[in-house]
Amino acid sequence: MRVLDTRGRALRDVRISVTDRCNFRCVYCMPKEVFGRDYRFLPRRELLTFEEIERVARVLVGLGARKLRITGGEPLLRRDLEVLVGRLAALGDLDLTLTTNGALLARKARLLADAGLSRVTVSLDSLDDAVFRAMNDVDFPVALVLEGIDAAAAAGLPVKVNAVVKRGVNEDSVLELARHFRGTGHVLRFIEFMDVGATNGWRMDDVVPAAEIVQTIAAEFPLEPIEAAYRGEVASRYRYLDGQGEIGVIASVTQPFCGDCTRIRLSADGKLYTCLFAVRGHDLRALLRSGASDTELDEAVRAIWERRSDRYSELRTAETARLRKVEMSYIGG
Ligand code: SF4
């Protein structure tokens, strides 16, 4: 049965992190200086098993969730991920998707599609190889990510491409990305640089506002806004007037959308977070591993959501930006 939080928002969209590890070190998410050789990632025994993830997902679906997004870190680093996809796909008529940096996608796309994945989102911040290699900070080439996108499309998976835009780093890549993905059927979305976590050195000056991104593209390819497909859709969408598809912008900084936020996040070690910018989470793993019944789990999750009042982006200040917020690489975007 649907559950509402203190602002009347229904629980609809679940982000499931299956690992806190990644094979990239994107400067806006997992800076190498922090996530270096000595960084203590979660040991395997602390990760939720696929059975445990499936149990939590079943409870969340029972409370109204209709969209499950598998994230990380980099989710394709988790072995046999297609097994989890199969388990989640069996939970019902859901929008089951995955966000990946694309590095391993060419190898995994067919397996994921066959297991029941609905679609995939690939992060690609630039087509300029030097810029991209600098942003992922592990010298990984654009070409291999594009190969992953092609493999996903060949496997029949609808593809969205996400690009985080940071001033002074890749704003010159915006138009190049739009030119490349127009008419391909892949939906390109631009994300404002956000003050996620406490390690990416976020400053407002480094944010390229969504309005500026849209203007840059519209100057060459006229656009018109599209209605949101459902309450809580994250991206503001625009279609090309010449029919060559659409783009989206995710403007958490300059156009906050907390009022319609229907998202909850499950970390790889079993904590529930009710906001991307939360400081603390709610431990479900202890419940799961202490023999709690599904009813007890349901009651615990329901109580967490019913007490929810998050609206971080509406309240963002220079001070809040410095809070020790949970790392995005730990709970997924
Ligand atoms: S800041 Fe938190 S409450 Fe607001 S939209 Fe993002 S996740 Fe939702």
Coordinates of C-alpha atoms and ligand atoms in Angstrom, one line a residue:
M1 CA 0.0 0.0 0.0
R2 CA 1.3 3.5 -1.0
V3 CA 3.1 5.4 1.8
L4 CA 3.5 9.2 2.0
D5 CA 6.1 11.3 3.8
T6 CA 5.5 14.4 5.8
R7 CA 5.3 16.5 2.6
G8 CA 2.8 14.1 0.9
R9 CA 5.4 12.6 -1.4
A10 CA 4.9 8.9 -2.3
L11 CA 7.7 6.4 -2.3
R12 CA 8.2 5.5 -5.9
D13 CA 11.8 5.4 -7.0
V14 CA 14.5 3.3 -5.4
R15 CA 18.3 3.6 -6.0
I16 CA 20.1 0.4 -5.0
S17 CA 23.8 0.6 -4.6
V18 CA 25.5 -2.8 -4.9
T19 CA 29.1 -1.7 -4.3
D20 CA 31.0 1.3 -3.1
R21 CA 33.9 0.5 -5.4
C22 CA 34.5 2.0 -8.8
N23 CA 37.1 1.6 -11.6
F24 CA 36.9 5.4 -12.3
R25 CA 37.9 8.3 -10.1
C26 CA 35.7 11.0 -11.4
V27 CA 36.8 14.3 -9.9
Y28 CA 33.3 15.4 -9.0
C29 CA 32.4 12.2 -7.2
M30 CA 35.4 10.1 -6.1
P31 CA 38.5 12.2 -6.1
K32 CA 41.7 10.1 -6.2
E33 CA 43.2 12.1 -3.3
V34 CA 40.5 10.7 -1.0
F35 CA 39.7 7.4 -2.6
G36 CA 43.3 6.2 -3.1
R37 CA 45.1 3.0 -2.4
D38 CA 44.6 3.1 1.4
Y39 CA 40.9 3.9 1.2
R40 CA 38.9 1.3 3.1
F41 CA 36.1 0.0 0.8
L42 CA 33.4 -2.2 2.2
P43 CA 34.5 -5.8 2.7
R44 CA 32.4 -8.4 1.0
R45 CA 30.8 -9.7 4.2
E46 CA 29.4 -6.2 4.9
L47 CA 27.7 -6.0 1.5
L48 CA 24.1 -7.1 1.3
T49 CA 23.7 -10.4 -0.5
F50 CA 21.4 -10.6 -3.6
E51 CA 18.8 -12.4 -1.5
E52 CA 18.9 -9.5 1.1
I53 CA 18.6 -6.9 -1.6
E54 CA 15.7 -8.7 -3.1
R55 CA 13.9 -8.9 0.2
V56 CA 14.3 -5.1 0.8
A57 CA 13.2 -4.4 -2.8
R58 CA 10.1 -6.6 -2.3
V59 CA 9.1 -4.6 0.7
L60 CA 9.7 -1.3 -1.1
V61 CA 7.6 -2.5 -4.1
G62 CA 4.9 -3.4 -1.6
L63 CA 5.1 0.2 -0.3
G64 CA 4.6 1.6 -3.8
A65 CA 8.0 1.6 -5.5
R66 CA 7.7 1.3 -9.3
K67 CA 11.2 2.1 -10.4
L68 CA 14.4 0.3 -9.3
R69 CA 17.7 1.8 -10.3
I70 CA 20.9 -0.3 -9.7
T71 CA 23.9 1.9 -9.0
G72 CA 27.2 1.8 -7.2
G73 CA 30.1 2.9 -7.2
E74 CA 30.2 1.1 -10.5
P75 CA 27.6 -1.7 -10.3
L76 CA 29.1 -3.8 -13.1
L77 CA 32.1 -4.5 -10.8
R78 CA 29.7 -6.6 -8.7
R79 CA 30.1 -10.2 -9.8
D80 CA 27.1 -11.9 -11.5
L81 CA 25.0 -8.8 -11.4
E82 CA 22.7 -10.3 -14.0
V83 CA 21.5 -12.7 -11.3
L84 CA 20.3 -9.8 -9.2
V85 CA 18.7 -8.2 -12.2
G86 CA 16.8 -11.5 -12.8
R87 CA 15.6 -11.5 -9.1
L88 CA 14.5 -7.9 -9.2
A89 CA 12.8 -8.3 -12.6
A90 CA 10.7 -11.1 -11.1
L91 CA 9.2 -8.7 -8.5
G92 CA 6.7 -7.4 -11.0
D93 CA 6.0 -4.9 -13.7
L94 CA 8.7 -2.4 -12.7
D95 CA 11.0 0.1 -14.5
L96 CA 14.3 -1.7 -13.8
T97 CA 17.3 0.3 -14.8
L98 CA 21.0 0.7 -14.1
T99 CA 23.5 3.5 -14.1
T100 CA 27.0 2.7 -15.2
N101 CA 30.2 4.4 -16.4
G102 CA 30.1 2.1 -19.4
A103 CA 33.6 0.7 -19.0
L104 CA 32.3 -2.9 -18.7
L105 CA 29.0 -2.5 -20.6
A106 CA 30.2 -4.0 -23.9
R107 CA 30.8 -7.3 -22.1
K108 CA 27.7 -7.3 -19.9
A109 CA 24.9 -5.7 -22.0
R110 CA 23.4 -8.8 -23.5
L111 CA 23.4 -10.7 -20.2
L112 CA 21.7 -7.8 -18.4
A113 CA 19.0 -7.4 -21.2
D114 CA 18.4 -11.2 -21.1
A115 CA 18.0 -11.1 -17.4
G116 CA 15.2 -8.5 -17.6
L117 CA 16.8 -5.1 -17.4
S118 CA 14.4 -2.4 -18.9
R119 CA 17.0 0.2 -19.9
V120 CA 20.4 1.7 -19.0
T121 CA 21.9 5.0 -18.2
V122 CA 25.6 5.6 -19.1
S123 CA 27.7 8.4 -17.7
L124 CA 29.8 10.2 -20.3
D125 CA 31.0 13.7 -19.5
S126 CA 32.7 14.5 -22.8
L127 CA 33.6 13.2 -26.2
D128 CA 36.9 14.9 -26.1
D129 CA 39.2 12.1 -25.2
A130 CA 41.7 14.3 -23.2
V131 CA 38.9 16.0 -21.3
F132 CA 37.2 12.6 -20.5
R133 CA 40.4 10.9 -19.4
A134 CA 41.1 13.9 -17.1
M135 CA 37.6 13.8 -15.6
N136 CA 37.5 10.0 -15.0
D137 CA 41.1 10.4 -13.7
V138 CA 42.1 6.8 -14.7
D139 CA 43.0 7.6 -18.3
F140 CA 40.0 5.6 -19.6
P141 CA 39.2 6.3 -23.3
V142 CA 35.9 7.6 -24.7
A143 CA 35.9 5.0 -27.4
L144 CA 35.3 2.1 -25.1
V145 CA 32.3 3.8 -23.4
L146 CA 30.8 4.4 -26.9
E147 CA 31.4 0.7 -27.6
G148 CA 29.4 -0.1 -24.5
I149 CA 26.6 2.2 -25.6
D150 CA 26.4 0.5 -28.9
A151 CA 26.4 -2.9 -27.3
A152 CA 23.5 -1.9 -25.0
A153 CA 21.5 -0.6 -28.0
A154 CA 22.3 -3.8 -30.0
A155 CA 21.0 -5.8 -27.0
G156 CA 17.7 -3.8 -27.3
L157 CA 18.2 -1.6 -24.2
P158 CA 17.0 2.0 -24.4
V159 CA 20.0 4.2 -23.5
K160 CA 20.2 7.5 -21.6
V161 CA 23.5 9.3 -21.5
N162 CA 24.3 11.5 -18.5
A163 CA 27.0 14.2 -18.5
V164 CA 27.9 16.2 -15.4
V165 CA 29.0 19.7 -16.4
K166 CA 31.7 21.6 -14.4
R167 CA 32.7 25.1 -15.3
G168 CA 36.3 25.3 -16.4
V169 CA 36.4 21.5 -17.1
N170 CA 33.9 20.4 -19.7
E171 CA 31.3 23.1 -20.5
D172 CA 32.8 23.2 -24.1
S173 CA 31.7 19.5 -24.4
V174 CA 28.0 20.3 -24.1
L175 CA 27.4 21.2 -27.8
E176 CA 29.6 18.4 -29.0
L177 CA 27.6 15.8 -27.0
A178 CA 24.4 17.2 -28.3
R179 CA 25.6 17.1 -32.0
H180 CA 26.7 13.5 -31.5
F181 CA 23.6 12.0 -29.8
R182 CA 20.9 14.0 -31.8
G183 CA 18.9 11.6 -33.9
T184 CA 20.4 8.5 -32.3
G185 CA 17.4 7.8 -30.1
H186 CA 19.7 8.0 -27.1
V187 CA 18.4 10.6 -24.6
L188 CA 21.2 13.0 -23.5
R189 CA 20.9 14.6 -20.1
F190 CA 23.1 17.2 -18.5
I191 CA 23.6 17.3 -14.7
E192 CA 24.6 20.4 -12.7
F193 CA 27.7 19.9 -10.6
M194 CA 26.4 19.2 -7.1
D195 CA 27.8 19.4 -3.6
V196 CA 27.3 15.7 -3.0
G197 CA 29.3 14.2 -0.2
A198 CA 32.2 16.1 1.5
T199 CA 35.2 15.5 -0.8
N200 CA 34.6 17.0 -4.2
G201 CA 35.6 20.6 -3.4
W202 CA 32.3 21.9 -4.6
R203 CA 31.9 25.7 -5.2
M204 CA 28.9 27.5 -6.7
D205 CA 31.3 29.2 -9.2
D206 CA 31.9 25.8 -10.7
V207 CA 28.2 25.2 -11.5
V208 CA 27.1 25.7 -15.1
P209 CA 23.4 26.5 -14.6
A210 CA 20.9 24.3 -16.5
A211 CA 19.5 27.4 -18.2
E212 CA 22.9 28.2 -19.7
I213 CA 23.3 24.6 -20.9
V214 CA 19.8 24.7 -22.6
Q215 CA 20.6 28.1 -24.2
T216 CA 23.9 26.9 -25.6
I217 CA 22.2 24.0 -27.3
A218 CA 19.1 26.0 -28.4
A219 CA 21.3 28.6 -30.1
E220 CA 22.3 25.9 -32.7
F221 CA 19.3 23.5 -32.4
P222 CA 16.0 25.1 -31.4
L223 CA 14.3 23.3 -28.5
E224 CA 10.9 23.4 -26.8
P225 CA 10.0 22.1 -23.3
I226 CA 8.3 18.8 -22.8
E227 CA 5.8 18.0 -19.9
A228 CA 7.1 15.7 -17.2
A229 CA 6.1 12.1 -17.8
Y230 CA 5.2 11.7 -14.1
R231 CA 5.4 13.5 -10.7
G232 CA 9.0 13.3 -9.5
E233 CA 10.7 13.0 -12.9
V234 CA 14.2 14.3 -12.2
A235 CA 15.1 15.8 -15.5
S236 CA 13.5 18.8 -17.1
R237 CA 13.0 17.7 -20.7
Y238 CA 13.3 19.5 -24.1
R239 CA 12.7 18.3 -27.6
Y240 CA 14.5 19.4 -30.7
L241 CA 12.0 21.3 -32.9
D242 CA 13.4 19.5 -36.0
G243 CA 12.3 16.1 -34.5
Q244 CA 15.8 14.8 -33.8
G245 CA 15.0 13.7 -30.3
E246 CA 15.2 15.2 -26.8
I247 CA 17.6 16.3 -24.1
G248 CA 17.2 16.7 -20.4
V249 CA 18.8 18.8 -17.6
I250 CA 19.0 17.8 -13.9
A251 CA 19.2 21.1 -12.1
S252 CA 19.4 20.2 -8.4
V253 CA 21.3 23.4 -7.6
T254 CA 19.6 26.2 -9.6
Q255 CA 16.1 24.7 -10.0
P256 CA 15.5 22.4 -6.9
F257 CA 12.8 19.7 -7.3
C258 CA 12.5 18.4 -3.7
G259 CA 8.8 19.1 -3.7
D260 CA 8.2 16.1 -5.9
C261 CA 11.1 13.9 -4.8
T262 CA 9.9 10.3 -4.5
R263 CA 13.4 8.7 -4.2
I264 CA 14.9 6.5 -1.5
R265 CA 18.4 5.0 -1.6
L266 CA 19.8 1.7 -0.3
S267 CA 23.5 1.6 0.3
A268 CA 25.5 -1.5 -0.5
D269 CA 25.8 -2.3 3.2
G270 CA 22.1 -2.0 3.8
K271 CA 21.4 1.5 5.0
L272 CA 18.4 3.5 3.8
Y273 CA 18.9 7.1 2.9
T274 CA 16.0 9.4 2.3
C275 CA 18.0 12.1 0.5
L276 CA 21.1 12.2 -1.8
F277 CA 22.5 14.8 0.6
A278 CA 21.7 13.0 3.8
V279 CA 24.2 13.0 6.7
R280 CA 23.1 9.6 8.1
G281 CA 21.1 6.6 7.1
H282 CA 18.9 3.9 8.7
D283 CA 20.5 0.5 9.1
L284 CA 18.4 -2.4 7.7
R285 CA 21.1 -5.0 7.6
A286 CA 21.0 -5.5 11.3
L287 CA 17.3 -6.2 11.0
L288 CA 17.8 -8.5 8.0
R289 CA 20.5 -10.5 9.7
S290 CA 18.7 -10.8 13.1
G291 CA 15.9 -12.8 11.6
A292 CA 13.3 -10.0 11.2
S293 CA 10.1 -11.0 9.4
D294 CA 9.0 -9.2 6.2
T295 CA 6.3 -7.6 8.3
E296 CA 8.8 -6.2 10.7
L297 CA 10.9 -5.0 7.8
D298 CA 7.9 -3.4 6.2
E299 CA 7.0 -1.6 9.4
A300 CA 10.6 -0.3 9.8
V301 CA 10.8 1.0 6.2
R302 CA 7.3 2.5 6.4
A303 CA 8.2 4.4 9.6
I304 CA 11.4 5.8 8.0
W305 CA 9.5 7.1 5.0
E306 CA 6.5 8.5 7.0
R307 CA 9.0 10.6 9.1
R308 CA 10.8 11.9 6.0
S309 CA 10.9 15.7 5.5
D310 CA 14.1 16.1 3.3
R311 CA 14.4 19.1 1.1
Y312 CA 18.1 19.7 1.0
S313 CA 18.3 21.4 -2.4
E314 CA 15.7 24.0 -1.4
L315 CA 17.7 24.8 1.7
R316 CA 21.2 24.7 0.2
T317 CA 23.7 27.3 1.5
A318 CA 27.5 27.6 1.5
E319 CA 27.3 26.2 5.1
T320 CA 25.2 23.2 4.2
A321 CA 27.5 22.4 1.4
R322 CA 30.2 21.8 4.0
L323 CA 28.2 19.3 6.0
R324 CA 29.7 15.8 6.2
K325 CA 27.1 14.4 3.8
V326 CA 27.1 10.8 2.6
E327 CA 29.3 10.2 -0.4
M328 CA 27.5 9.7 -3.8
S329 CA 29.9 6.8 -4.6
Y330 CA 28.5 5.0 -1.6
I331 CA 24.8 5.5 -2.2
G332 CA 24.6 6.1 -6.0
G333 CA 23.4 9.3 -7.7
Ligands
SF4_1 S1 17.9 17.1 -2.4 FE1 17.1 15.3 -1.4 S2 14.9 15.7 -1.2 FE2 15.7 17.2 -2.7 S3 15.4 16.2 -4.6 FE3 17.4 15.6 -4.0 S4 17.2 13.7 -3.0 FE4 15.2 14.6 -3.1

